[in-house]
Structures are given as C-alpha cells and as structure tokens.
Amino acid sequence: MKRRRPLVIMGLAGLVLLPLVGAVKFLHHTEGDLNAVLHDPRYKNDRVEKLIVMLDGVPYETIERLRRGGGFRIFKRPSRVIAPFPSMTNVSAAQIWQAELPDGYESLYFDRANNALIGGANTYLRKRACQAGDYHRMLDYVEPRAFEFAIYGFPSRVNRADLRRFFLAYARSEKPIFRAFLKSTDGLTHIRGESELERALVELDALLSHMYQDRGGRLEIIVFSDHGNQFTRCRRVDLVDHLRRRGFEVRDRLEGEKAVVIPDFGLVGYAALYTMPASRRRVAEVVAEMDVAIVAYAHGPDVFVLGGGGVARISYDQQRNSYRYEAVRGDPLDLAKRIDQIKREGKMADDGHVADQVWFEALASHRYPDALFRLHQGINGLVKNRADVLVSFKDGFVQGSRLFQAYDRLVPVRAIHGGLAAAQSEGFFMSTAKEAPPYLRARQVRNYF
C-alpha cells in the first residue's frame, strides 16, 4: 500500500496540474491589448498590398444594418453571398476558396469507406492537420484550433484575442497578399447573439479602417463571410427517437436495410442522414412527418424534394447546364410564381428545362435562395462522403447532440445556421476597391479577390 501511495499522489497531482497548465497556456495565448500594438511603430506593414479576410457566420443583414448606421465606410456596397446547402463552414469555405472537397459537412461525419463516424469534439483538442487541398492551407492566419472550442466558454476573450493575433500576423507578413480567417465571430454569435456580434464588428471596422488609413488608402481590403446566422432560440428535434419508433435502427454503422446513421454534432438547422439505397425514399418520407421545412434525397440522377405535404423532382442537364423543377404534388419549394415569370419571359425550354443562370437570377432573392442549384449540389457534390438524405428544419427547430442540448440549457444558443432559408444562408462580400454583383454563389466569391 505504501508503494502505491506515491503513484496515487502523482496521479492526483496530474489531475490538478494538467488543467492548471492548460488554463495558464490559454490565458497566455489570449492576453494582450490590441490598441497597445496597433499604434506601435514596430508593427507597421508596408509590404502587404491586398488583405483578404473571411469571417465566420456573419449575416448580410447585420453588416447592412451597421453600414446604415455609419460603419464600414471604407468599403463599397456589400453583396449577399449565398452559402451552399447545408450552410456550414466546411462546405462553404471549400467552395469560396475553390479547394478540395471536405470529408463531411462538419467536423463529425460518416466515412463511407470505413463505415464509421469520424471526428467530432476531439478534433478541436488536436493540432489542425490539413490535407494538400484543404482551404486552411491557403490561409496566412487562422486562430488555433483549440480556440474554436474555447469560444463557447470565453466568447468575448477569444474574439478579442483573435483580432489581436490576426493583426500581429498581418504586421509580420512579407507577402503581397495576406489571407485570414476570423473564426471567432461564429461562436460569439451563437453564444452572445446579435448585439455582441455587432460590438465585435464595430471593433473589426475600427481595426480595418486603421490599417487602411495607415497605408494612405493604398491597401486593398476584401471582407466576406461564409454563411449567415438566424437569431432565434430553437428546440431540438429528436430524429433518432422518431426513426426508431417507425422501425429504423439508428446506429454508428450501416448494417442491414433498416440502418440509418446521423452525425449528431452541435445544434444546427440541417441534418444529414446516411441510409441503405433501398430505404432512402422511405427514410425521407418518415423524416418529412416532423418539424421540417424541406427534405431532399437522391433518386437516380434526380433529386426529390418533400415539404409541406408536397413532392417535387429536380433534374439537371449537364450538357445544357440547366435544371427542371417538376411539381409532382403541391409545390414544396413555393416556386410557382417564379416559374410563371420565367415562362412569360420565354426562358423555359419545351421540356421544362431552364438555364442555370436564369434560375439563379429568379431565385437569388427567394426565401430559399438559389434552391435548385443548392439542393442538387448538396446531394450530388460538396463533400466526399455525401448524405443520402438532407433535411432543412423549420424556423425554431434544430438537430444535434444531446450534449449540446444540455449545454444549451445552461448557456442558451442564440443563433443557428445550416438550413436552406435565407437568414441561415446569406453571408456578405465587400471590398474597398470594387463592387460585386448583388448576389454571389459561394464559389463565385474568389472571382472578386
């Protein structure tokens, strides 16, 4: 017993010291005053000619409201950036930077080759490992990965540290083009809501204006976001319980015709379901019984859409780069008026197909922006491990893990994204040098760098 005592003492000491060391490191990495370095001549930079800054989860409407109040005056008129569906950072950032497809829609994903769930919360506790085509490799600054997790406990501290570290990285840069991603804005938005996001954006505006004026207006600055955020309190939908009551087996692997895999992470406005091919349609129909706005699934080359008791089919002609929307029953996407207008303008082919650009112009301002392209792309592209069924929930409802649901009870989540509707989907783009068109797809943003 006496021999074990030193081991017990060492073990207890480790339990105390490890969190303490972690806390000390966290405080060290998040300390410091931005203003102290901002006016320090040692941190002037006359080498960078173009500054490109991506923000995580900043809605177009928030930026526009700040501009109406006198903010962001060094920039031209902002454009709306329509994120892919699901409106998540993994897929949107990859499209914006025209990078390699990510493995999944978010950090926890289903790996088809290994028939297993991969990733999740533990990925935030490790150093970021980037594959050759990962968009992170194109960035000159991004916050440490642990900050993405720490933001949910210390949102304001991490956000201010993010701004300071970004400025210091810019000041040290020898490159003519400096690319940065400020991820802390999304976590801050989720936890503190719109008023705190606006406070952070006012600080960012002051920082960018200082950098711009410090260079006599010769520094071109481009700022944009990857998706929107809807400011609302939400209730978690229990997909797992509903599917089990309807005879399906929700598990971590696809084994058997009734098996369904649902990566549960965070609290988001969408869900990705993986099924056996024979049960794909039935799973979609069962999910459509719940508090969902839209359910989409692949059927051969086409995408079927369920919603509001209606069914429609989206077909794509690659040779003509055109889509056809067939309302089988009802009109789940509520496109009837837009389609009538397209017909009156003589822009619909005899077989019902309409050019992609025509659809984009007609649907960019729809409550489901650019819906045909985004639903078809979401089912047939975006990630290496594509879902069989994609779901967009009604306003006020989310999907996610029970762990995050418990967290939400302690620290209310005040904003969500992931869904198909405009509030969750629309980010922004603006530049000091030039205006872009009023609406941009995520993959078009880089054309204006």
Coordinates of C-alpha atoms in Angstrom, one line a residue:
M1 CA 0.0 0.0 0.0
K2 CA 2.9 2.3 0.9
R3 CA 4.5 1.7 -2.5
R4 CA 1.2 2.8 -4.3
R5 CA 1.0 6.0 -2.3
P6 CA 3.5 7.9 -4.4
L7 CA 1.7 6.8 -7.6
V8 CA -1.7 7.9 -6.2
I9 CA -0.2 11.3 -5.1
M10 CA 1.4 11.7 -8.6
G11 CA -1.9 10.8 -10.2
L12 CA -3.9 13.3 -8.1
A13 CA -1.2 16.0 -8.8
G14 CA -1.6 15.3 -12.5
L15 CA -5.3 15.8 -12.4
V16 CA -4.8 19.2 -10.7
L17 CA -1.8 20.3 -12.7
L18 CA -2.9 19.4 -16.3
P19 CA -6.0 21.6 -16.2
L20 CA -4.0 24.3 -14.5
V21 CA -1.2 24.2 -17.1
G22 CA -3.9 24.3 -19.8
A23 CA -5.6 27.3 -18.2
V24 CA -2.2 29.2 -17.9
K25 CA -1.5 28.5 -21.6
F26 CA -5.0 29.6 -22.6
L27 CA -4.6 32.9 -20.6
H28 CA -1.2 33.5 -22.1
H29 CA -2.5 33.0 -25.7
T30 CA -5.5 35.2 -25.1
E31 CA -3.9 38.1 -23.2
G32 CA -2.7 41.4 -24.6
D33 CA -4.3 44.7 -25.7
L34 CA -4.9 45.3 -29.4
N35 CA -4.6 49.0 -29.0
A36 CA -1.2 48.7 -27.5
V37 CA 0.2 47.1 -30.7
L38 CA -2.0 49.0 -33.1
H39 CA -0.1 52.2 -32.5
D40 CA 3.3 50.7 -32.0
P41 CA 5.6 51.7 -35.0
R42 CA 7.2 48.3 -34.8
Y43 CA 4.1 46.7 -36.2
K44 CA 3.7 48.8 -39.3
N45 CA 3.4 46.9 -42.6
D46 CA 4.1 48.5 -46.0
R47 CA 4.6 45.2 -47.8
V48 CA 1.0 43.7 -48.0
E49 CA -0.9 45.1 -51.0
K50 CA -4.1 43.2 -50.6
L51 CA -5.8 41.9 -47.4
I52 CA -8.4 39.2 -47.7
V53 CA -10.4 38.5 -44.6
M54 CA -13.1 35.8 -44.2
L55 CA -15.4 36.0 -41.2
D56 CA -17.3 33.0 -39.9
G57 CA -21.1 33.2 -39.7
V58 CA -21.7 37.0 -40.1
P59 CA -25.1 37.6 -41.8
Y60 CA -25.6 40.1 -44.6
E61 CA -28.4 41.8 -42.8
T62 CA -26.1 42.6 -39.8
I63 CA -23.4 44.2 -42.0
E64 CA -26.0 46.2 -43.9
R65 CA -27.6 47.5 -40.7
L66 CA -24.1 48.6 -39.4
R67 CA -23.4 50.3 -42.7
R68 CA -26.7 52.2 -42.5
G69 CA -25.5 53.4 -39.0
G70 CA -22.3 54.7 -40.5
G71 CA -20.0 51.7 -40.2
F72 CA -17.7 50.1 -42.8
R73 CA -17.5 53.3 -44.8
I74 CA -14.2 52.4 -46.5
F75 CA -16.0 49.6 -48.3
K76 CA -18.1 49.6 -51.5
R77 CA -21.7 48.4 -51.4
P78 CA -21.9 44.8 -49.9
S79 CA -23.2 41.8 -51.9
R80 CA -25.1 38.8 -50.5
V81 CA -23.1 35.6 -50.5
I82 CA -25.4 32.5 -50.8
A83 CA -23.8 29.6 -49.0
P84 CA -24.2 26.0 -50.2
F85 CA -26.7 23.8 -48.5
P86 CA -26.1 22.8 -45.8
S87 CA -25.0 26.3 -44.9
M88 CA -21.9 25.2 -42.9
T89 CA -18.3 26.4 -42.8
N90 CA -16.7 23.2 -44.0
V91 CA -18.5 23.2 -47.3
S92 CA -18.9 26.9 -47.9
A93 CA -15.2 27.8 -47.2
A94 CA -14.1 25.0 -49.6
Q95 CA -16.4 26.4 -52.3
I96 CA -15.2 30.0 -51.7
W97 CA -11.5 29.1 -51.8
Q98 CA -12.2 26.6 -54.6
A99 CA -10.4 24.0 -52.5
E100 CA -10.6 20.2 -52.3
L101 CA -14.0 18.8 -51.2
P102 CA -14.0 18.2 -47.4
D103 CA -14.7 14.7 -46.0
G104 CA -18.0 15.8 -44.5
Y105 CA -20.4 18.6 -43.9
E106 CA -18.9 19.4 -40.5
S107 CA -16.2 18.0 -38.1
L108 CA -18.2 14.9 -37.2
Y109 CA -19.0 13.0 -40.4
F110 CA -19.8 9.5 -41.7
D111 CA -17.0 7.8 -43.5
R112 CA -18.5 5.5 -46.1
A113 CA -15.3 3.6 -46.9
N114 CA -14.7 2.7 -43.2
N115 CA -18.4 2.6 -42.4
A116 CA -17.9 4.6 -39.3
L117 CA -18.4 8.0 -37.7
I118 CA -15.2 10.1 -37.7
G119 CA -14.2 13.3 -35.9
G120 CA -16.2 15.3 -33.6
A121 CA -15.3 17.3 -30.4
N122 CA -11.9 15.5 -30.0
T123 CA -10.7 17.1 -33.3
Y124 CA -10.7 20.5 -31.6
L125 CA -8.2 19.2 -29.0
R126 CA -5.6 18.3 -31.6
K127 CA -3.4 20.4 -33.8
R128 CA -5.1 21.1 -37.1
A129 CA -4.0 18.5 -39.7
C130 CA -4.5 19.9 -43.2
Q131 CA -4.6 17.7 -46.4
A132 CA -2.9 19.0 -49.5
G133 CA -6.1 20.6 -50.9
D134 CA -7.6 21.8 -47.6
Y135 CA -8.6 25.5 -47.8
H136 CA -6.8 26.1 -44.5
R137 CA -3.5 25.8 -46.4
M138 CA -4.4 28.9 -48.4
L139 CA -4.6 31.0 -45.3
D140 CA -1.9 33.0 -43.7
Y141 CA -3.8 33.4 -40.4
V142 CA -6.4 31.3 -38.7
E143 CA -6.9 31.0 -34.9
P144 CA -5.5 28.0 -33.1
R145 CA -8.0 25.1 -33.3
A146 CA -8.5 24.9 -29.6
F147 CA -9.9 28.4 -29.8
E148 CA -12.8 27.1 -31.8
F149 CA -13.8 25.1 -28.7
A150 CA -12.8 27.6 -26.1
I151 CA -15.1 30.3 -27.7
Y152 CA -18.1 28.6 -26.2
G153 CA -16.7 29.2 -22.7
F154 CA -15.0 32.6 -23.2
P155 CA -16.6 34.2 -26.3
S156 CA -15.5 37.8 -25.9
R157 CA -12.0 37.0 -24.7
V158 CA -11.3 34.6 -27.6
N159 CA -12.8 37.0 -30.1
R160 CA -10.6 39.9 -28.9
A161 CA -7.5 37.6 -28.9
D162 CA -8.4 36.5 -32.5
L163 CA -8.4 40.2 -33.6
R164 CA -5.0 40.8 -31.9
R165 CA -3.4 37.7 -33.2
F166 CA -4.7 38.5 -36.7
F167 CA -3.2 42.0 -36.7
L168 CA 0.2 40.7 -35.4
A169 CA 0.3 38.1 -38.1
Y170 CA -0.5 40.7 -40.7
A171 CA 2.2 43.1 -39.3
R172 CA 4.8 40.4 -39.6
S173 CA 3.8 39.3 -43.1
E174 CA 6.2 39.7 -46.1
K175 CA 3.6 38.6 -48.6
P176 CA 1.9 40.9 -51.1
I177 CA -1.4 39.2 -50.4
F178 CA -2.4 38.3 -46.9
R179 CA -5.3 35.9 -46.3
A180 CA -7.0 35.5 -42.9
F181 CA -10.0 33.7 -41.4
L182 CA -11.5 35.1 -38.2
K183 CA -13.5 32.1 -36.9
S184 CA -14.4 33.6 -33.5
T185 CA -17.3 35.6 -34.9
D186 CA -19.5 32.5 -35.4
G187 CA -19.0 31.2 -31.8
L188 CA -19.6 34.7 -30.4
T189 CA -22.8 34.9 -32.4
H190 CA -24.1 31.5 -31.2
I191 CA -23.5 32.3 -27.5
R192 CA -23.9 36.1 -27.2
G193 CA -26.3 36.9 -30.0
E194 CA -26.6 39.8 -32.4
S195 CA -25.7 42.7 -30.1
E196 CA -22.4 41.2 -29.1
L197 CA -21.7 40.3 -32.7
E198 CA -22.3 44.0 -33.6
R199 CA -19.9 45.1 -30.9
A200 CA -17.2 42.8 -32.3
L201 CA -17.8 44.0 -35.8
V202 CA -17.5 47.6 -34.7
E203 CA -14.1 46.7 -33.3
L204 CA -13.2 45.0 -36.5
D205 CA -14.3 48.0 -38.6
A206 CA -12.1 50.3 -36.4
L207 CA -9.1 47.9 -36.9
L208 CA -9.5 47.6 -40.7
S209 CA -10.1 51.4 -41.1
H210 CA -6.8 52.0 -39.1
M211 CA -4.9 49.5 -41.3
Y212 CA -6.4 51.1 -44.5
Q213 CA -5.7 54.7 -43.4
D214 CA -2.2 53.8 -42.1
R215 CA -1.4 52.9 -45.7
G216 CA -3.0 56.0 -47.1
G217 CA -5.8 54.1 -48.8
R218 CA -3.3 52.0 -50.8
L219 CA -4.1 48.7 -49.1
E220 CA -7.0 46.9 -50.8
I221 CA -9.2 45.1 -48.3
I222 CA -11.7 42.4 -49.1
V223 CA -14.0 41.1 -46.3
F224 CA -16.7 38.4 -46.6
S225 CA -18.4 35.7 -44.7
D226 CA -19.1 32.1 -45.4
H227 CA -22.8 31.8 -44.3
G228 CA -25.4 33.6 -42.3
N229 CA -27.0 33.1 -38.9
Q230 CA -30.6 33.2 -37.8
F231 CA -31.1 34.9 -34.4
T232 CA -33.6 32.8 -32.6
R233 CA -34.0 30.3 -29.8
C234 CA -34.6 26.8 -31.0
R235 CA -35.9 23.4 -29.9
R236 CA -34.1 20.2 -30.7
V237 CA -35.9 17.7 -32.9
D238 CA -35.4 14.1 -31.8
L239 CA -34.8 12.4 -35.2
V240 CA -33.4 9.3 -33.6
D241 CA -36.4 8.6 -31.5
H242 CA -38.8 9.3 -34.4
L243 CA -37.0 7.0 -36.8
R244 CA -36.8 4.2 -34.2
R245 CA -40.5 4.4 -33.5
R246 CA -41.0 4.0 -37.2
G247 CA -38.9 0.8 -37.3
F248 CA -35.5 2.1 -38.3
E249 CA -32.3 1.3 -36.5
V250 CA -30.2 4.4 -35.8
R251 CA -26.6 3.4 -35.2
D252 CA -22.9 4.3 -36.0
R253 CA -22.7 1.8 -38.9
L254 CA -24.7 0.9 -41.9
E255 CA -25.6 -2.7 -41.3
G256 CA -29.0 -4.0 -42.5
E257 CA -31.7 -2.5 -44.6
K258 CA -33.2 -0.5 -41.7
A259 CA -29.9 1.1 -40.6
V260 CA -29.6 4.9 -40.5
V261 CA -26.5 6.9 -39.5
I262 CA -27.0 10.5 -38.4
P263 CA -23.8 12.5 -37.4
D264 CA -25.0 14.5 -34.3
F265 CA -22.8 17.5 -33.6
G266 CA -23.7 21.0 -32.3
L267 CA -27.1 22.4 -32.8
V268 CA -27.8 23.2 -36.4
G269 CA -30.6 23.9 -38.8
Y270 CA -30.0 20.9 -41.0
A271 CA -29.4 17.1 -40.8
A272 CA -27.5 14.7 -42.9
L273 CA -28.8 11.1 -43.0
Y274 CA -27.0 8.0 -44.4
T275 CA -29.1 5.0 -45.4
M276 CA -29.1 1.9 -47.4
P277 CA -30.2 2.6 -51.0
A278 CA -33.4 0.6 -50.8
S279 CA -34.6 2.6 -47.7
R280 CA -33.6 6.1 -48.8
R281 CA -37.0 7.2 -50.0
R282 CA -38.9 5.7 -47.0
V283 CA -36.5 7.4 -44.6
A284 CA -37.1 10.7 -46.3
E285 CA -40.9 10.3 -46.1
V286 CA -40.7 9.4 -42.4
V287 CA -38.5 12.5 -41.6
A288 CA -40.9 14.7 -43.6
E289 CA -43.5 14.0 -41.0
M290 CA -41.6 16.0 -38.4
D291 CA -40.9 19.8 -37.9
V292 CA -39.0 20.1 -41.1
A293 CA -39.2 22.6 -44.0
I294 CA -37.5 20.6 -46.7
V295 CA -36.3 17.0 -47.1
A296 CA -34.2 16.1 -50.2
Y297 CA -32.9 12.7 -51.4
A298 CA -31.3 11.3 -54.5
H299 CA -33.3 9.1 -56.8
G300 CA -31.0 8.0 -59.7
P301 CA -29.7 11.2 -61.3
D302 CA -32.5 13.3 -59.9
V303 CA -33.2 14.9 -56.5
F304 CA -36.7 14.5 -54.9
V305 CA -37.8 17.3 -52.6
L306 CA -40.5 16.8 -49.9
G307 CA -42.1 19.6 -47.9
G308 CA -45.5 20.9 -46.7
G309 CA -47.1 17.7 -47.9
G310 CA -45.8 18.3 -51.4
V311 CA -43.3 16.4 -53.6
A312 CA -41.2 17.8 -56.5
R313 CA -38.3 16.5 -58.7
I314 CA -35.2 18.4 -59.7
S315 CA -33.5 17.2 -62.8
Y316 CA -30.2 18.5 -64.2
D317 CA -28.9 18.5 -67.7
Q318 CA -25.1 18.8 -67.6
Q319 CA -24.7 19.4 -71.3
R320 CA -27.1 22.4 -71.2
N321 CA -26.3 23.4 -67.6
S322 CA -30.0 23.6 -66.9
Y323 CA -32.5 22.5 -64.3
R324 CA -36.1 21.3 -64.4
Y325 CA -38.4 21.6 -61.5
E326 CA -41.4 19.2 -61.7
A327 CA -44.1 19.6 -59.1
V328 CA -45.3 16.1 -58.6
R329 CA -47.7 17.0 -55.8
G330 CA -48.1 20.5 -54.4
D331 CA -45.2 22.9 -54.6
P332 CA -42.7 22.2 -51.7
L333 CA -40.3 25.0 -52.7
D334 CA -43.0 27.5 -53.4
L335 CA -41.7 28.3 -56.9
A336 CA -45.0 28.6 -58.9
K337 CA -44.9 32.5 -59.2
R338 CA -41.2 32.5 -60.2
I339 CA -41.8 29.8 -62.8
D340 CA -44.7 31.7 -64.3
Q341 CA -42.5 34.7 -64.7
I342 CA -39.8 32.6 -66.4
K343 CA -42.4 31.2 -68.8
R344 CA -43.7 34.7 -69.6
E345 CA -40.2 35.8 -70.4
G346 CA -39.8 32.9 -72.8
K347 CA -36.8 31.4 -70.9
M348 CA -38.2 27.9 -70.4
A349 CA -37.4 25.2 -73.0
D350 CA -40.2 22.9 -74.3
D351 CA -39.1 20.1 -72.0
G352 CA -39.3 22.4 -68.9
H353 CA -35.6 23.0 -68.5
V354 CA -34.3 26.4 -67.6
A355 CA -30.7 27.7 -67.8
D356 CA -28.8 27.7 -64.5
Q357 CA -28.1 31.5 -64.7
V358 CA -31.8 32.2 -65.3
W359 CA -32.8 30.1 -62.2
F360 CA -30.1 32.0 -60.2
E361 CA -31.5 35.4 -61.2
A362 CA -35.0 34.3 -60.5
L363 CA -34.3 32.6 -57.1
A364 CA -31.5 34.5 -55.5
S365 CA -34.0 36.6 -53.5
H366 CA -36.3 33.7 -52.8
R367 CA -36.9 32.6 -49.2
Y368 CA -34.9 29.5 -50.2
P369 CA -32.2 31.3 -52.1
D370 CA -30.9 29.6 -55.3
A371 CA -32.7 26.4 -54.1
L372 CA -32.5 24.2 -57.2
F373 CA -28.8 24.6 -57.6
R374 CA -28.1 24.2 -53.8
L375 CA -30.3 21.2 -53.3
H376 CA -28.8 19.4 -56.3
Q377 CA -25.3 20.3 -55.3
G378 CA -25.9 19.4 -51.7
I379 CA -27.0 15.8 -52.6
N380 CA -24.6 15.3 -55.5
G381 CA -21.4 17.2 -54.5
L382 CA -19.9 19.4 -51.8
V383 CA -18.3 16.6 -49.8
K384 CA -16.5 13.3 -50.3
N385 CA -19.0 11.4 -48.1
R386 CA -22.4 12.5 -49.5
A387 CA -25.5 12.1 -47.5
D388 CA -28.5 10.1 -48.8
V389 CA -31.0 12.4 -47.3
L390 CA -30.6 16.1 -46.4
V391 CA -33.0 18.0 -44.1
S392 CA -33.7 21.7 -43.6
F393 CA -35.7 22.3 -40.4
K394 CA -38.5 24.8 -39.9
D395 CA -37.7 28.1 -38.1
G396 CA -37.3 27.4 -34.4
F397 CA -36.1 23.8 -34.7
V398 CA -32.6 22.2 -34.8
Q399 CA -30.8 18.9 -35.0
G400 CA -27.8 18.0 -32.9
S401 CA -26.3 16.1 -30.0
R402 CA -27.9 15.7 -26.5
L403 CA -24.6 17.0 -25.1
F404 CA -25.1 20.3 -26.9
Q405 CA -28.7 20.3 -25.9
A406 CA -27.6 20.1 -22.2
Y407 CA -25.2 22.9 -22.9
D408 CA -28.0 25.0 -24.4
R409 CA -30.0 24.7 -21.2
L410 CA -27.0 26.2 -19.3
V411 CA -25.8 28.7 -21.9
P412 CA -28.6 29.5 -24.3
V413 CA -27.6 29.2 -28.0
R414 CA -28.9 32.4 -29.6
A415 CA -28.2 31.9 -33.3
I416 CA -28.2 28.9 -35.7
H417 CA -27.2 28.1 -39.3
G418 CA -27.1 25.1 -41.6
G419 CA -30.6 25.3 -43.1
L420 CA -31.8 26.3 -46.6
A421 CA -33.6 29.5 -45.8
A422 CA -32.1 33.0 -46.4
A423 CA -31.3 34.0 -42.8
Q424 CA -29.1 31.0 -42.2
S425 CA -27.6 31.0 -45.7
E426 CA -26.7 34.6 -46.6
G427 CA -23.3 35.9 -45.8
F428 CA -21.8 39.0 -47.4
F429 CA -18.9 40.3 -49.6
M430 CA -17.5 43.8 -49.8
S431 CA -14.3 45.4 -51.0
T432 CA -12.6 48.8 -50.8
A433 CA -11.7 48.6 -54.5
K434 CA -14.8 47.4 -56.4
E435 CA -18.4 46.3 -56.1
A436 CA -19.5 42.7 -56.9
P437 CA -23.0 41.8 -58.2
P438 CA -25.8 42.0 -55.6
Y439 CA -25.9 38.2 -55.2
L440 CA -23.0 35.7 -55.4
R441 CA -22.8 32.0 -55.0
A442 CA -20.0 30.9 -52.6
R443 CA -17.9 29.5 -55.4
Q444 CA -18.1 32.9 -57.3
V445 CA -16.6 34.9 -54.4
R446 CA -12.9 34.2 -55.3
N447 CA -13.5 35.7 -58.8
Y448 CA -13.6 39.1 -57.0
F449 CA -10.4 38.8 -55.0

